[in-house]
Every structure is written in structure tokens, then in C-alpha cells.
Tab-separated table of C-alpha atoms and ligand atoms in Angstrom:
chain	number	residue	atom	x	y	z
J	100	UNK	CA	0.000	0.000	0.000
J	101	UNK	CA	1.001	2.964	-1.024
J	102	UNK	CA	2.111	4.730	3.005
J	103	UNK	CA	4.267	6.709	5.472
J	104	UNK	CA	6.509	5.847	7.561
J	105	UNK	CA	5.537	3.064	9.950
J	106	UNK	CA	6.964	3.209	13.673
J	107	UNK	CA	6.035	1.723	17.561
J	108	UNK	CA	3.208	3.361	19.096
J	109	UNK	CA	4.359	6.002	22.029
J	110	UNK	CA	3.488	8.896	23.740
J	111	UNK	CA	4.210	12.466	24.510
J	112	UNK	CA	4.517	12.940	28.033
J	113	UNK	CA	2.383	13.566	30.297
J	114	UNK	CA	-0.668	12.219	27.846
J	115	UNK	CA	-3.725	11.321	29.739
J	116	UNK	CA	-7.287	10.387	29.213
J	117	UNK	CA	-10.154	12.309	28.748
J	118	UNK	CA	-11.892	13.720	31.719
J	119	UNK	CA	-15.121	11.624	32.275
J	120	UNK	CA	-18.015	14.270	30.977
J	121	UNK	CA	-16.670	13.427	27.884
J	122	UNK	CA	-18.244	9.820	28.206
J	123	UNK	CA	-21.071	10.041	30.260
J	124	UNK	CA	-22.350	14.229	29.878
J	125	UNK	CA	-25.891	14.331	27.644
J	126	UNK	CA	-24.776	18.558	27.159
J	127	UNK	CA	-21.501	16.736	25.760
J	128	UNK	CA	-23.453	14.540	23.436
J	129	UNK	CA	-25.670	16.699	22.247
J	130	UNK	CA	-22.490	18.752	21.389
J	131	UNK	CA	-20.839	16.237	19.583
J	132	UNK	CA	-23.893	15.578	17.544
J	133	UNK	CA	-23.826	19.602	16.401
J	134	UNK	CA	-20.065	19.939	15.826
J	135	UNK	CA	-19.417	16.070	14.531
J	136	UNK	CA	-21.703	13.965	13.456
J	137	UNK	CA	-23.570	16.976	11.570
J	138	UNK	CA	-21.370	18.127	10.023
J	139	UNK	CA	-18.605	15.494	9.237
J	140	UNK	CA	-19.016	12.827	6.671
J	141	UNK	CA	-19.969	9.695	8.427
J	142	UNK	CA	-20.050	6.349	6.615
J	143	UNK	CA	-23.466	5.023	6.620
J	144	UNK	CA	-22.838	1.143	5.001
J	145	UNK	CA	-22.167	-0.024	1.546
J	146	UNK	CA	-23.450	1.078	-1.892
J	147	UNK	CA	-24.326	-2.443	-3.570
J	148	UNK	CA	-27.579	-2.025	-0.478
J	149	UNK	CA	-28.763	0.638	-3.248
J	150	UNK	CA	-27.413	-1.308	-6.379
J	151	UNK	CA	-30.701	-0.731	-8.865
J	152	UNK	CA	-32.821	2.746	-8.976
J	153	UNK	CA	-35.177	2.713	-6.461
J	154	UNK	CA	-33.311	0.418	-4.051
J	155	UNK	CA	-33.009	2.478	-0.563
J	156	UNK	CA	-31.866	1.632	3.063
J	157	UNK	CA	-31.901	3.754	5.737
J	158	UNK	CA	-29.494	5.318	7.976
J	159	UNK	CA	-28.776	6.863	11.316
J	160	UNK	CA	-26.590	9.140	11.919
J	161	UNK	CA	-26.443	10.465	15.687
J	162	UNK	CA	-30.297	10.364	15.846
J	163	UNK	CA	-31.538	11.551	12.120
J	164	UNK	CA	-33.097	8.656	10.026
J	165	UNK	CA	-32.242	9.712	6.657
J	166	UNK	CA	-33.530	7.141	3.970
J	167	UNK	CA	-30.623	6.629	1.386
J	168	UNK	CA	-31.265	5.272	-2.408
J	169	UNK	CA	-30.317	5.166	-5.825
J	170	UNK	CA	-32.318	7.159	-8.035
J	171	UNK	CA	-33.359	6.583	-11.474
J	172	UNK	CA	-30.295	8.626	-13.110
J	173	UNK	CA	-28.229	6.229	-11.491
J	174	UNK	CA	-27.009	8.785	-8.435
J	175	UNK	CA	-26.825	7.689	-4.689
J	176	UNK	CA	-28.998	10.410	-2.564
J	177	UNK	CA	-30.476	11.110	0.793
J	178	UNK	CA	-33.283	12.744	2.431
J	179	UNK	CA	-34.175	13.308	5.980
J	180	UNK	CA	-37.078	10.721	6.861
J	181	UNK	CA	-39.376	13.471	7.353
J	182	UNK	CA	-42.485	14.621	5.515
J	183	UNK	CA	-43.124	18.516	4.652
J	184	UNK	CA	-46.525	18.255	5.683
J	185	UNK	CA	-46.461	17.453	9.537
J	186	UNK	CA	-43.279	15.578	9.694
J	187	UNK	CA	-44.543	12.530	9.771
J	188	UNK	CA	-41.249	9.445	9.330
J	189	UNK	CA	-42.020	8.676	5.445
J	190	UNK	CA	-40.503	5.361	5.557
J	191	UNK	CA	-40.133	2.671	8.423
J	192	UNK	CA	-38.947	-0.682	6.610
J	193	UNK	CA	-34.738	-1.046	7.226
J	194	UNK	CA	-34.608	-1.529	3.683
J	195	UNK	CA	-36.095	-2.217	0.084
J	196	UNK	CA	-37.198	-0.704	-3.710
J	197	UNK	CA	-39.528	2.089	-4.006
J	198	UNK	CA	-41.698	2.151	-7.249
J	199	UNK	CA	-41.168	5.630	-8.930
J	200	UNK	CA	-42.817	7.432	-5.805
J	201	UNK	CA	-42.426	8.081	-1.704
J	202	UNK	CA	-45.870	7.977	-0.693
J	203	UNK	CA	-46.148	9.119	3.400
J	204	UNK	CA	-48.246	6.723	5.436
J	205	UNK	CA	-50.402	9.841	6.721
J	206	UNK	CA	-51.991	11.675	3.979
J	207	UNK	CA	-50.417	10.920	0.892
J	208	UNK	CA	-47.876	13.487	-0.203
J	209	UNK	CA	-46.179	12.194	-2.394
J	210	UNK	CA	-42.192	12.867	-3.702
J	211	UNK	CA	-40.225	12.309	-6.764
J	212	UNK	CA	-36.962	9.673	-6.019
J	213	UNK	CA	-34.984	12.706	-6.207
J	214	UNK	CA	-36.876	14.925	-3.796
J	215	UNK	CA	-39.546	16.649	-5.355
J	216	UNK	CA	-42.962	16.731	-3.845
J	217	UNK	CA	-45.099	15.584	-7.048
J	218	UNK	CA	-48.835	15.681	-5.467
J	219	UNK	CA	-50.217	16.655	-2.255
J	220	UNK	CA	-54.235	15.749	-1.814
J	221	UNK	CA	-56.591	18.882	-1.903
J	222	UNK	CA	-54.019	21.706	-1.440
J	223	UNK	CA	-54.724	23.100	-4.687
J	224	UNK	CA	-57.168	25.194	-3.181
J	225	UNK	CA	-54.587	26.248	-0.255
J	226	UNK	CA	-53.883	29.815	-1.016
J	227	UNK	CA	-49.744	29.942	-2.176
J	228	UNK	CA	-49.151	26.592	-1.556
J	229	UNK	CA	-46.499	25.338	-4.301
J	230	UNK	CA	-45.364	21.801	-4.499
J	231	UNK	CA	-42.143	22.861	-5.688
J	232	UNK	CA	-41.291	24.652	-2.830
J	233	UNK	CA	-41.508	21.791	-0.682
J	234	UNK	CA	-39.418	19.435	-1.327
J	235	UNK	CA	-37.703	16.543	0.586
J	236	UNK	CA	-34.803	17.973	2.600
J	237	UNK	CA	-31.641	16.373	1.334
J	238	UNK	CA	-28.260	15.445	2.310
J	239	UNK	CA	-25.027	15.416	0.837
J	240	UNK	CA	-23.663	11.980	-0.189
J	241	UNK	CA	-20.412	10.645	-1.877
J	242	UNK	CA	-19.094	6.651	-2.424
J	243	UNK	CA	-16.093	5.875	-2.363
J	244	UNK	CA	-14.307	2.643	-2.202
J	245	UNK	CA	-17.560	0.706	-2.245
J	246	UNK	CA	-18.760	2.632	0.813
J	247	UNK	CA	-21.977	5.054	1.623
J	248	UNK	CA	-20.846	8.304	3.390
J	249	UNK	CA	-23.728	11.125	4.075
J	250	UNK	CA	-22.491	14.803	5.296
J	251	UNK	CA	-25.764	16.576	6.822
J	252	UNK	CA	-23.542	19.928	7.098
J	253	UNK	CA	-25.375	22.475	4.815
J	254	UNK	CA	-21.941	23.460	2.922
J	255	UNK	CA	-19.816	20.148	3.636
J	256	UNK	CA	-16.435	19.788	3.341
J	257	UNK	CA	-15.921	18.316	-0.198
J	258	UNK	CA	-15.729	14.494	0.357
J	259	UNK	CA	-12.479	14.366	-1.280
J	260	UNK	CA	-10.396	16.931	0.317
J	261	UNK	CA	-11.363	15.332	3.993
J	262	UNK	CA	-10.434	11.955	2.396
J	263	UNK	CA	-7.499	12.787	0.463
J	264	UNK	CA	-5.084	11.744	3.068
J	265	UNK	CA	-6.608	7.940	1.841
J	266	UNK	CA	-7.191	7.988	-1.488
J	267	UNK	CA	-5.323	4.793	-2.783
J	268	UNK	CA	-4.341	3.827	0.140
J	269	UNK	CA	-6.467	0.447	-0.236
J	270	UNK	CA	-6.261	0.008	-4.109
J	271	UNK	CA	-4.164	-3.319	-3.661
J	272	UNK	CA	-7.286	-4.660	-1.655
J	273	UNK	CA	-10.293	-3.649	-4.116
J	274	UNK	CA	-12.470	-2.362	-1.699
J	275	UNK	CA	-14.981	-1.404	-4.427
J	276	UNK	CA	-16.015	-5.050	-5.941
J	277	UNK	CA	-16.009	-6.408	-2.264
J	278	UNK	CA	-19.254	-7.800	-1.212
J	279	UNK	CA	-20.936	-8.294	2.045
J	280	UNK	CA	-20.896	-12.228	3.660
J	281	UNK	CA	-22.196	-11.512	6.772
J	282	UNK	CA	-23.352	-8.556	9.003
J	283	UNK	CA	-23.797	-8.333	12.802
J	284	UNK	CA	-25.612	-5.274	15.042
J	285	UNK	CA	-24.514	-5.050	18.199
J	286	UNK	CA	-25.745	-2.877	21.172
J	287	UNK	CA	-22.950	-1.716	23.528
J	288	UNK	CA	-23.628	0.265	26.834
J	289	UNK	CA	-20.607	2.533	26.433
J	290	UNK	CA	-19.611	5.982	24.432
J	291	UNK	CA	-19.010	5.653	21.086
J	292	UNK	CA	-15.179	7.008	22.137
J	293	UNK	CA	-14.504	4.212	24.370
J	294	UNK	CA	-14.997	1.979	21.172
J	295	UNK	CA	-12.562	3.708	18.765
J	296	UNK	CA	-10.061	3.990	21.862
J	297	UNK	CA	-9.936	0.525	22.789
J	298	UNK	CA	-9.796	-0.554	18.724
J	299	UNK	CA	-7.144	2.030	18.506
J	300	UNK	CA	-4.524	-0.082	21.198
J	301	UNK	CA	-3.551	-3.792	22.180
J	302	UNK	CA	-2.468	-2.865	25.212
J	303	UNK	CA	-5.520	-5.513	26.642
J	304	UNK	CA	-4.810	-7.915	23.767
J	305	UNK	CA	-2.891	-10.317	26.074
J	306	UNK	CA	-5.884	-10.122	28.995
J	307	UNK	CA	-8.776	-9.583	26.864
J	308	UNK	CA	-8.612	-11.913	23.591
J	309	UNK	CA	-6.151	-14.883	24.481
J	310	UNK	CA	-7.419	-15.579	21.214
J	311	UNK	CA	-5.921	-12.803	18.883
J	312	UNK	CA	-2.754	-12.963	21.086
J	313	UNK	CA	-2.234	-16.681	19.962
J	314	UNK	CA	-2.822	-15.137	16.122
J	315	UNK	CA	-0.789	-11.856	16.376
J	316	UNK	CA	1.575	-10.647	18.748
J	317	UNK	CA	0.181	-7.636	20.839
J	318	UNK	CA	3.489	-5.616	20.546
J	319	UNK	CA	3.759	-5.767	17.072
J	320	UNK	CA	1.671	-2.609	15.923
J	321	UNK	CA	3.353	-0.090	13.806
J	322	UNK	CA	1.510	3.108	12.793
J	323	UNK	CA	1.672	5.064	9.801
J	324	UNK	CA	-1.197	7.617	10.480
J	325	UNK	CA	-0.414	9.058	13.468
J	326	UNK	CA	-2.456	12.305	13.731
J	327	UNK	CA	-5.303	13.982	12.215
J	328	UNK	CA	-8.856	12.255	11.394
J	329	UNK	CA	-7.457	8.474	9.945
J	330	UNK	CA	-5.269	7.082	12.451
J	331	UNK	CA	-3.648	3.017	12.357
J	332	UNK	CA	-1.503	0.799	10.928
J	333	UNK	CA	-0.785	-2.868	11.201
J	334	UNK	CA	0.065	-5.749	12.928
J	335	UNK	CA	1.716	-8.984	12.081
J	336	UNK	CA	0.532	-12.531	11.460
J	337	UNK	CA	2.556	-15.156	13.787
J	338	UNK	CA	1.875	-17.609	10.768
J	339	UNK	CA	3.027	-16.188	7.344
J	340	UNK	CA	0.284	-16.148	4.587
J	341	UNK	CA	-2.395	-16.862	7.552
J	342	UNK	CA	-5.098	-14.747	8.778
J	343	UNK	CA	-7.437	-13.933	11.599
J	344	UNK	CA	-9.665	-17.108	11.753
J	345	UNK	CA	-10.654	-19.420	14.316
J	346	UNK	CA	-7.395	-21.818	12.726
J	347	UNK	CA	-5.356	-18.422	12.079
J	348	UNK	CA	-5.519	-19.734	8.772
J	349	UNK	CA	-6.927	-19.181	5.667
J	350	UNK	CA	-7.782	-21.297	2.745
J	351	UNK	CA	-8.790	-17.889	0.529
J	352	UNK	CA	-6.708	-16.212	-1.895
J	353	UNK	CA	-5.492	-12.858	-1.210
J	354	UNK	CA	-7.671	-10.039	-2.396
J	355	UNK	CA	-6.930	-8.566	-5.700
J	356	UNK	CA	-3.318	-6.897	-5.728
J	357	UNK	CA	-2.679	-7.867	-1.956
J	358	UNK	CA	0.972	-9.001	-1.845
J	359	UNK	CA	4.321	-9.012	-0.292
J	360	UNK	CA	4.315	-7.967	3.619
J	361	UNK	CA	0.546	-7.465	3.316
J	362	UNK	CA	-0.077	-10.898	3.224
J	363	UNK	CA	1.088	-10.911	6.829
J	364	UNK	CA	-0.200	-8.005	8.233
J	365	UNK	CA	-3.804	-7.099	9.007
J	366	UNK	CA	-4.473	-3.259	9.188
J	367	UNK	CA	-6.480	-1.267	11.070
J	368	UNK	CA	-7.655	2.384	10.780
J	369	UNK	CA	-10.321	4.338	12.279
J	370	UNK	CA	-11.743	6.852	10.182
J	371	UNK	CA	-13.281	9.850	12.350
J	372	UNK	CA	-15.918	9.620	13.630
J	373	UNK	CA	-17.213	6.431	13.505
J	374	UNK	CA	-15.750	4.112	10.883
J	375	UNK	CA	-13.369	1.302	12.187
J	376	UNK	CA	-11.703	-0.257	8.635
J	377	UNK	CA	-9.524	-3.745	9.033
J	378	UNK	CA	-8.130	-4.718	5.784
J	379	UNK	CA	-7.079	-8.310	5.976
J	380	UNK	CA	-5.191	-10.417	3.290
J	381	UNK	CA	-8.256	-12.533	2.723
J	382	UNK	CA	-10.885	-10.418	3.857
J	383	UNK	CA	-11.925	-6.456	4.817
J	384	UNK	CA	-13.691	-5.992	8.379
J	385	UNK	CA	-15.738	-2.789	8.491
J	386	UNK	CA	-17.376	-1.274	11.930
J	387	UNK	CA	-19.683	1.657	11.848
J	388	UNK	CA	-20.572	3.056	15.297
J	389	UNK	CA	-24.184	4.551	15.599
J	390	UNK	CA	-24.035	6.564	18.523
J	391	UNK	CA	-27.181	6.374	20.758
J	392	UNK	CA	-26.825	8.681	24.058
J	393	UNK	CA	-23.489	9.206	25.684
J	394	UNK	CA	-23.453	6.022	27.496
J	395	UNK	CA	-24.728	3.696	24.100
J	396	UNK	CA	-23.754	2.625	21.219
J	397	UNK	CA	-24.806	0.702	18.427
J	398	UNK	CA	-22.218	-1.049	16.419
J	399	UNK	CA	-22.991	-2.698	12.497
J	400	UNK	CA	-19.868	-5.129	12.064
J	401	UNK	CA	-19.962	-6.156	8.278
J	402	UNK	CA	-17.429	-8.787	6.638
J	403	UNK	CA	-16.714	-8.386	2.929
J	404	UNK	CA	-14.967	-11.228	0.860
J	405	UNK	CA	-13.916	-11.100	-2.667
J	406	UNK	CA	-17.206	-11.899	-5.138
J	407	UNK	CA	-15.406	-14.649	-7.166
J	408	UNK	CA	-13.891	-16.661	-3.732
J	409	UNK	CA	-17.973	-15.934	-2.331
J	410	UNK	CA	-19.347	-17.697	-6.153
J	411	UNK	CA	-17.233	-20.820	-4.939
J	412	UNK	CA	-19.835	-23.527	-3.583
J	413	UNK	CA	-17.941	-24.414	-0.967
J	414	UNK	CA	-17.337	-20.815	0.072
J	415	UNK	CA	-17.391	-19.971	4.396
J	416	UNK	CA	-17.066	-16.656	5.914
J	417	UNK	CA	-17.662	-18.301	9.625
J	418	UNK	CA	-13.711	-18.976	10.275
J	419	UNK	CA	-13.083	-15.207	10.137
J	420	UNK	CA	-16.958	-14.233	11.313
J	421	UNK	CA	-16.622	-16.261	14.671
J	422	UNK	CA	-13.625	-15.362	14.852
J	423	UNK	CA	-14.369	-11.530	15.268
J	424	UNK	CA	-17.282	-11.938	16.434
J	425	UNK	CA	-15.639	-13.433	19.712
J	426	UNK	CA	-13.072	-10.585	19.434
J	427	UNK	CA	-16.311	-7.881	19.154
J	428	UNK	CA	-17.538	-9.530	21.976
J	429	UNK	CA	-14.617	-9.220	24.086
J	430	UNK	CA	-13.951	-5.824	23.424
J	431	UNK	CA	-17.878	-4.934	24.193
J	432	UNK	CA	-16.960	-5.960	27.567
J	433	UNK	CA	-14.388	-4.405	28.475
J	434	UNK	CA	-15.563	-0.568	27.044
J	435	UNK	CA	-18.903	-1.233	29.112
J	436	UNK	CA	-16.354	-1.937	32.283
J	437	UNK	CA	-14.244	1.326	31.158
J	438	UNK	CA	-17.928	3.386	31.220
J	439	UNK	CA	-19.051	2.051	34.105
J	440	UNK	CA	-15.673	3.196	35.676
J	441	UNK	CA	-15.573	6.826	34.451
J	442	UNK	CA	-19.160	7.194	35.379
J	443	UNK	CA	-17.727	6.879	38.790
J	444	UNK	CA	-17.513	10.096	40.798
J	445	UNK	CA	-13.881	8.731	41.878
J	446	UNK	CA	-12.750	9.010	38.194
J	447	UNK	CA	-9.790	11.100	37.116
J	448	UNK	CA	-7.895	10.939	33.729
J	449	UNK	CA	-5.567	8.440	34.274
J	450	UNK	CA	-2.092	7.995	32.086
J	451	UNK	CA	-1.406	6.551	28.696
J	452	UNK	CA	1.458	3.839	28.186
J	453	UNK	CA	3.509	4.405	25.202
J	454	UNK	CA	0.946	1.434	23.675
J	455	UNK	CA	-1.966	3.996	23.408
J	456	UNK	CA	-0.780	6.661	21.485
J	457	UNK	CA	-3.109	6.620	18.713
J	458	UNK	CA	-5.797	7.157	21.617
J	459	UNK	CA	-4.020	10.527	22.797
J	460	UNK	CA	-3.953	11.656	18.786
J	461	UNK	CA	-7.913	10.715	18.595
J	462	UNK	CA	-8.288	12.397	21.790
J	463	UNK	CA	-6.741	15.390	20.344
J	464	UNK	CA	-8.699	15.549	16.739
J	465	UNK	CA	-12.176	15.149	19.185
J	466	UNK	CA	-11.385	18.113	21.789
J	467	UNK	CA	-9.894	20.184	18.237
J	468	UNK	CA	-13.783	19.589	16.765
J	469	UNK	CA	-15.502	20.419	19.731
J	470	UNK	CA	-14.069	23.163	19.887
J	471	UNK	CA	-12.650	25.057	22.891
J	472	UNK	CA	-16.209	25.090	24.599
J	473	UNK	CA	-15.883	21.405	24.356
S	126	FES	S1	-47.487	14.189	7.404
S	126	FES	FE1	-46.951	13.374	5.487
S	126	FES	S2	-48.663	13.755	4.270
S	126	FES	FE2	-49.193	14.592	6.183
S	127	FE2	FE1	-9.685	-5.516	21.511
């Protein structure tokens, strides 16, 4: 992959954790919705979920259902989930194919796949009312790699300036033609932080997953993105050419272009705010965190394989699905232990080891969004 400079995790001196209203304050979270998750992009799940006009899916993002689909020119969009009439939530099933229209359940409006409002019963006779001047409210959206990203920031950031720092990076594993084997929701009782802080260290790999530790040694991470919004790097494979499966190994090809030192390494990057990205030899691991209050957290784990290993009959994502989903599981526990903790009126920021440096950088990007009335 194309990359910096890889080196051992450490830490500036002095680096400690965050002080606990940052994981348990609802003024905090409500914050952090208005200065992150509104206005950053967030990735919201894969584009083959809208691969035909009129497929749609929708999405959270902190709180907003937004229903996202393909329309008929081809184009990904998104709309709030909200009707111009009263409001009323348009659309209520996860997931499916809309025939030309959005109908709402209440009284019939009904909108255009790209947002106009096309008929609305009896308010013809409604003094200055104009259909066209009530459209859907929409959202930016881009794809890249594959992926669904929404920005609900009136004037985002153009999607590839805040991604620029990774476009490429992943070429050798063909992100794009991946497709989905598997995908698990979980519901953790902890901030979404505490989940991109404990995937950002193996500090707790020894205690936590005896399991990974057997597969890859806990002091072998080396980080290329140190700072900023994408922050990881890799570690190593104990057994060349394997791969993080129930065996440790692997009886897939590599993905695509994935060669050399890659084929015994998996990577791992979090992508601010809420995207976790594992790039494996064999296979890519994808977490999207859905933040519910400052104390919850829902977590979409998907698995994506190559489509022409997945056309093989005897084709079997569970070595690498149980696998992580044991990991998942693990770590789960251990972030609802760390909120429980810093819930605790006892709590003070406590120190970082030289293993949790990547924490202290995401630390820094978060307090740098909120702003200094974070
Ligand atoms: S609230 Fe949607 S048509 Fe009335
Ligand atoms: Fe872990």
C-alpha cells in the first residue's frame, strides 16, 4: 500500500485520558452531535444495499433517520425521513425498492426519487401553496471505495479533500467489488469514544482476547497515520500467509493486488468519527458506530470477501466471522467496564502507556472539533 513511515506506538509525556463528561455528559453529546456527526461525513454502510434505482436503506446518523437510495439517473442520494406536511417518518422498513414514488403513510404526499414533492391531496385550493417549494430535505452523499458516506452539514467539506489523506491507500485490496458475507448489530452500553479507543490499542490484547494474542503478537503494531482524522496501521501474522480465523488460517486467496508484507499483516484504521476499517489479506472488516446517548452505542460489524472466492460452492465466511465476532464480543466488555468506571464520581484521567498513542492523537482531533467550549 502505497504509506508513510511506519513506527512503535508512544506517547508524549504527560498524555492522559479524557476527563469523564466526555463519556457520560448528555450537554456533551448533544455537542458532539452539532459539531461532529452533523457536520462530518460519516459512513453510513455499503453502496451495492442501493445497487438498482429505487433500491433504498436507511441510515442513522447520531439520531436523524435519513432514507438513502439510488435514483433513477443512477445517483446515490439522501433525504431526511421526514415529511413537509407534519413531519410525519415517510418510511419505516430497514430496507427495500420504491416504485417511482415516496408515498407518506399519513396523507399521501407524495415525492419524486430525487426529492420533489409531485402531489399533495386537496391543497390546490390552499392559497400559495407550491409543491415545488416543498421538497424533501436532502443530504449530501459521496461513495467511495464501495462505501456510503452522508455529510448533513449544509456546505460540507468536499468528500475528497477530507479523504485525500486515503485515497489509494487500499487500491491493492479492491475495496470497491467487495461484497458483504455476513453482518452483525450489536448494542454496547458505552460511548461511542470508548470503542474507537480501545480498537485504537492492544495494550488488553494479552488479557482480553487470548485468542488474537495466539494469532498476532500484541506488541507488534506499527503506525503510519499518526495524527489527524485516519489514524492506524498494522500488525503482524505469527503464521506467514495466515489470517485472523478461528485456525489463524486461511484457505482464501489474497484479495486482488494484496501481496508481499501485506499478506502478513492485518491493518487497522479508524476513520473519524465512527468508521473502524480492518483490511485483511483474505478479507476487509468494516465497523460503523451509531451513537445512541453518551453512554450507548450501536455497532454494524460487516465482513466483505472477494465476489469470485464468495461464487465458490464451498465458500465460508464463519472462520473469520466467529472469529471476530468473539473478538467484538470481548472488546464490548471491556468498554462497558471502562464506562461504568468513568461514570464513577472517583474518576480522574488516568495515564497513557507508550501502547496507546493513537488514543491521545484521537483524543486530540475530538477536543480540536468540539471546539474550545468542548
Ligand atoms: S405528514 Fe406526510 S402527508 Fe401529512
Ligand atoms: Fe480488543
Amino acid at each position: 500500500m502505497p504509506m508513510g513511515t511506519f513506527q512503535k506506538p508512544s506517547v508524549e509525556r504527560g498524555a492522559s485520558t479524557l476527563a469523564g463528561r466526555y463519556y457520560v455528559s448528555d450537554d456533551v453529546f448533544r455537542e458532539e452531535c452539532e459539531r461532529i456527526f452533523y457536520r462530518t461525513w460519516v459512513c453510513v454502510g455499503r453502496a451495492d444495499r442501493i445497487g438498482t434505482p429505487g433500491d433504498y436503506f436507511l441510515a442513522e446518523v447520531a439520531g436523524e433517520s435519513l432514507i438513502v437510495l439510488r435514483d433513477p439517473s443512477g445517483a446515490a442520494r439522501a433525504f431526511y425521513n421526514v415529511c413537509r406536511h407534519r413531519g410525519a417518518r415517510l418510511c419505516t422498513q430497514q430496507a427495500g425498492r420504491f416504485g417511482h414514488t415516496i408515498q407518506c403513510p399519513y396523507h399521501a404526499w407524495t415525492y419524486a426519487l430525487d426529492g420533489r414533492l409531485l402531489a399533495a391531496r386537496n391543497m390546490q385550493d390552499v392559497e400559495r401553496f407550491v409543491c415545488s417549494e416543498y421538497p424533501l430535505q436532502s443530504v449530501a452523499v459521496a461513495e467511495w471505495e464501495g462505501f456510503v458516506f452522508l455529510n448533513l452539514a449544509p456546505e460540507p467539506e468536499p468528500f475528497a479533500e477530507a479523504f485525500a489523506p486515503l485515497m489509494g491507500r487500499f487500491a491493492a485490496w479492491e475495496l470497491s467489488i467487495l461484497r458483504e458475507a455476513k453482518r452483525v448489530e450489536y448494542h454496547v452500553r458505552a460511548n461511542w469514544k470508548q470503542i474507537v479507543e480501545n480498537f485504537s490499542e492492544c495494550y488488553h490484547c494479552p488479557l482480553v482476547h487470548p485468542a488474537l494474542d495466539r494469532l498476532s503478537p500484541s506488541t507488534s503494531g506499527c503506525n503510519d497515520l499518526r495524527e489527524g482524522p485516519f489514524l492506524g496501521g498494522f500488525m503482524e501474522l505469527r503464521q506467514a500467509g495466515g489470517s485472523l480465523t478461528l485456525s489463524g488460517s486461511t484457505s482464501r486467496p489474497a484479495l486482488g493486488g494484496v501481496s508481499g508484507v501485506d499478506r502478513d499483516r492485518v491493518y487497522y484504521y479508524s476513520i473519524f468519527p465512527s468508521m473502524l476499517l480492518s483490511p485483511h489479506a483474505d478479507f476487509v472488516m468494516v465497523h460503523l458506530l451509531r451513537p445512541i446517548s453518551a453512554g450507548e452505542t450501536g455497532v454494524e460489524c460487516f465482513w466483505l470477501f472477494d465476489p469470485a472466492t464468495m461464487a465458490d460452492p464451498g465458500f465460508d465466511a464463519s472462520d473469520a466471522v466467529e472469529f471476530w465476532d468473539m473478538t467484538n464480543r470481548e472488546d464490548w466488555h471491556v468498554c462497558e467496564l471502562a464506562q461504568l468506571g468513568v461514570q464513577s464520581r472517583s474518576y480522574r484521567p488516568g495515564p497513557y502507556s507508550h501502547a496507546e498513542g493513537l488514543l491521545h492523537a484521537f483524543d486530540h482531533e475530538y477536543l480540536k472539533r468540539m471546539g474550545a467550549g468542548g
